[in-house]
Amino acid sequence: MHDSISAMAAAQPFYLEGLNDPQREAVQTLDGPVLVLAGAGTGKTRVLTTRLAHLLHTSRAYPSQILAVTFTNKATQEMKERVSGLMGGQPVEGWWLGTFHSLAARMLRRHADLVGLSSNFTILDPDDQVRLLKQIMEVNGVDHKKWAPKAMISFIDRWKDRGLNPPQVSGDEAGDIAGGKLPLLYEVYQRRLREINACDFGDLLLHMITILKDPANKHVLDEYHNRFRYIMVDEYQDTNVAQYLWLRLLAQGHNNICCVGDDDQSIYGWRGAEVGNILKFEKDFPGATIIRLEQNYRSTNNILKAAHGVISRNDGRLGKELWSEAGEGDKIQVRGLWDGEAEARWVAEEIEQLQRKGQSLNGVAVLVRAGFQTREFEERFIKLGLPYKVIGGPRFYERMEIRDALAYLRVIVQPADDLALERILNKPKRGLGDTTVQTLYAYGRSHGINLYDSIMDLTQTDELRPKVKTTLMKLLDDFGRWRSLVETMDHAELAAQVLDESGYMQMWKEDKAPEAPGRLENLKELISGMQEYESLPEFLEHVALVLENQDQSGGEFATIMTLHGAKGLEFDCVFLPGWEEGLFPSQRSMDENGLKGLEEERRLAYVGITRAKRRAYISFAANRRMYGSWVNAIPSRFIDELPKEQTEVQSDLGLAGSGRSSHWDSSGFAPKAQKRQVASQTHDRKVMSESGTVFQRGDRVFHDKFGYGKIINIDGHKLDIAFEKSGQKRVMDSFVEKLD
Ligand code: ATP
Ligand code: MG
């Protein structure tokens, strides 16, 4: 019944045409374990899709007998489309294609009873997880002020990533975290989840592993062994231990597992991925066929050599060199610009020029290291009417924390803005829950007044609980004070003060969720961006117009997304902005993981460059406005690592042709006109991180607006300063420069 490979070679099916020899081997080696270990753009994903089509075409397997794992939902979608394309457009039904989580959830629903759940179990989101653990901590006498529940949850998540149930967690693992009680908390947490018929994301795989490993459930494992004749995994370098264990259990039946990956593209170590999984594939799956692909079909040779120049600095690589028939192509454009705004302007200009040459916007991407970077590009693109989409997250001004911050500012300018006020009434948590809001609205309706005025009225009566009343009075007081500052205070500075005094910043600082630092960065970027506008009302007007002006209907659009999100994708032209020390490589990543962190950042650079088919543009700014102060940025070390022959360095900063930038001194390089213009705003500020400078009473400082002064008092981040010309003022520390 099965065609033999040689018979097929005689009349080769159309989908095998055009594949090179090792690719074809990978598609046609259906029996036994196969690992395709190869660099970017060599057709690994294409091998997987073709293999799927091949299995179906040759009737080797029904769709339901194939398990195919992709890394993201987007990749799942693409694979569906590609395979159905290869199958003459007919949709393929009934197969097990999806992400690890989605596939494991589907399985667990069928066997939930084996781990004490019923099949309609709820999947908790991270907020619920934290709430549940917090209750458990209270009951077990662990101080949740000292041990943040979110941090405890991430320990538990990491254990789950490693496939560890509570009994397998030894006391040593947790040390004296939570007074040595973390393993106990984990155990109780798992028990509570069962009691409420719920599981968290980590449980989806963990429970399945538990079920499949238990000899008592041999029938279940047998069933899956029978079912899944073929298993395929894309981006194998980013699997964690739990994912790996799950795969290995399932593959033990037919042993037909095909994984594809690239050790140089492992970029999820921070989420528990183990690049070691790919390196020990041969040991785990004895008799494996290892296939290397070296021809790249995506990029020009200049792009490949540039990417190679960077990645070759990493230690412990398997090492591979790629070549392409696409010719040398254009050199990588490396561009130094004065600041972030100039960078965005340059990128937009280049994109427009590409468009004029016939480049479709769909083939253009801006790939950023950190989410906050998108703002400057979005602003510029909107201004020019250049259609774009932010993939993998909301647009800058639509992000939750930005909307919250804007809501505060809207209420200051416009107290009757009920929607804005309601949004932040209990953010951060102040004990103003739904009941209070209902009471306020009911009063407002019956008196025909807005929320703000209702608060004014009701705080004069005894209708509210004393605690609620006090809280509301304080809030009114705050808003009154902030409003009184609008005329006299710099609006960006006021915004910083509002976010500080309201406790909103603090809320995110205390938040231990992995996305919290990104949200803080966004808030700081918001404040930086405000400085480009004259006043608070003008800025709010701008945002309103931007938000309204988002016609996303049809048509072509450029893509803005993070480097992490771009894995596996490709674009004709790729812009890689913000290549500056601290931003990329990310300081946080290096601080937390040292050399390992730096190497992961370098792999991210490799992923970024290799997304480009024809053109890659790398840029860095000499100055970044960070939360009110200008920071002199140093070009990324990755720029130094780009081979000279493949790059064309152009700089507005006097760097042209040097190619080496780390010895660069910022002073004197800027074109004169620009320098003067910015200098008047910055007064030659030194590098200053948000918390980097230590202020003391008596320090002499400089403030953009108020000039020279002396600190006379310190209240948290607020400094009382006696200014020589403008008298005593209270300002945020991040807005003043300490003088020696
Ligand atoms: P990454 O490591 O970035 O995930 P990859 O190895 O999965 O890359 P693919 O995305 O499968 O690479 O392929 C890169 C590009 O090369 C795609 O546009 C694909 O269609 C094309 N390609 C792959 N193999 C061939 C081939 N034999 N002939 C022509 N084009 C090919
Ligand atoms: Mg791929």
XYZ file of C-alpha atoms and ligand atoms in Angstrom, residues 44-45 234-235 298 568, ligand 2:
7
model
C 13.198 23.864 8.124
C 9.609 24.976 8.395
C 9.086 23.291 14.778
C 11.502 25.579 16.688
C 15.717 33.566 2.189
C 10.303 32.097 11.971
Mg 11.111 28.197 10.514
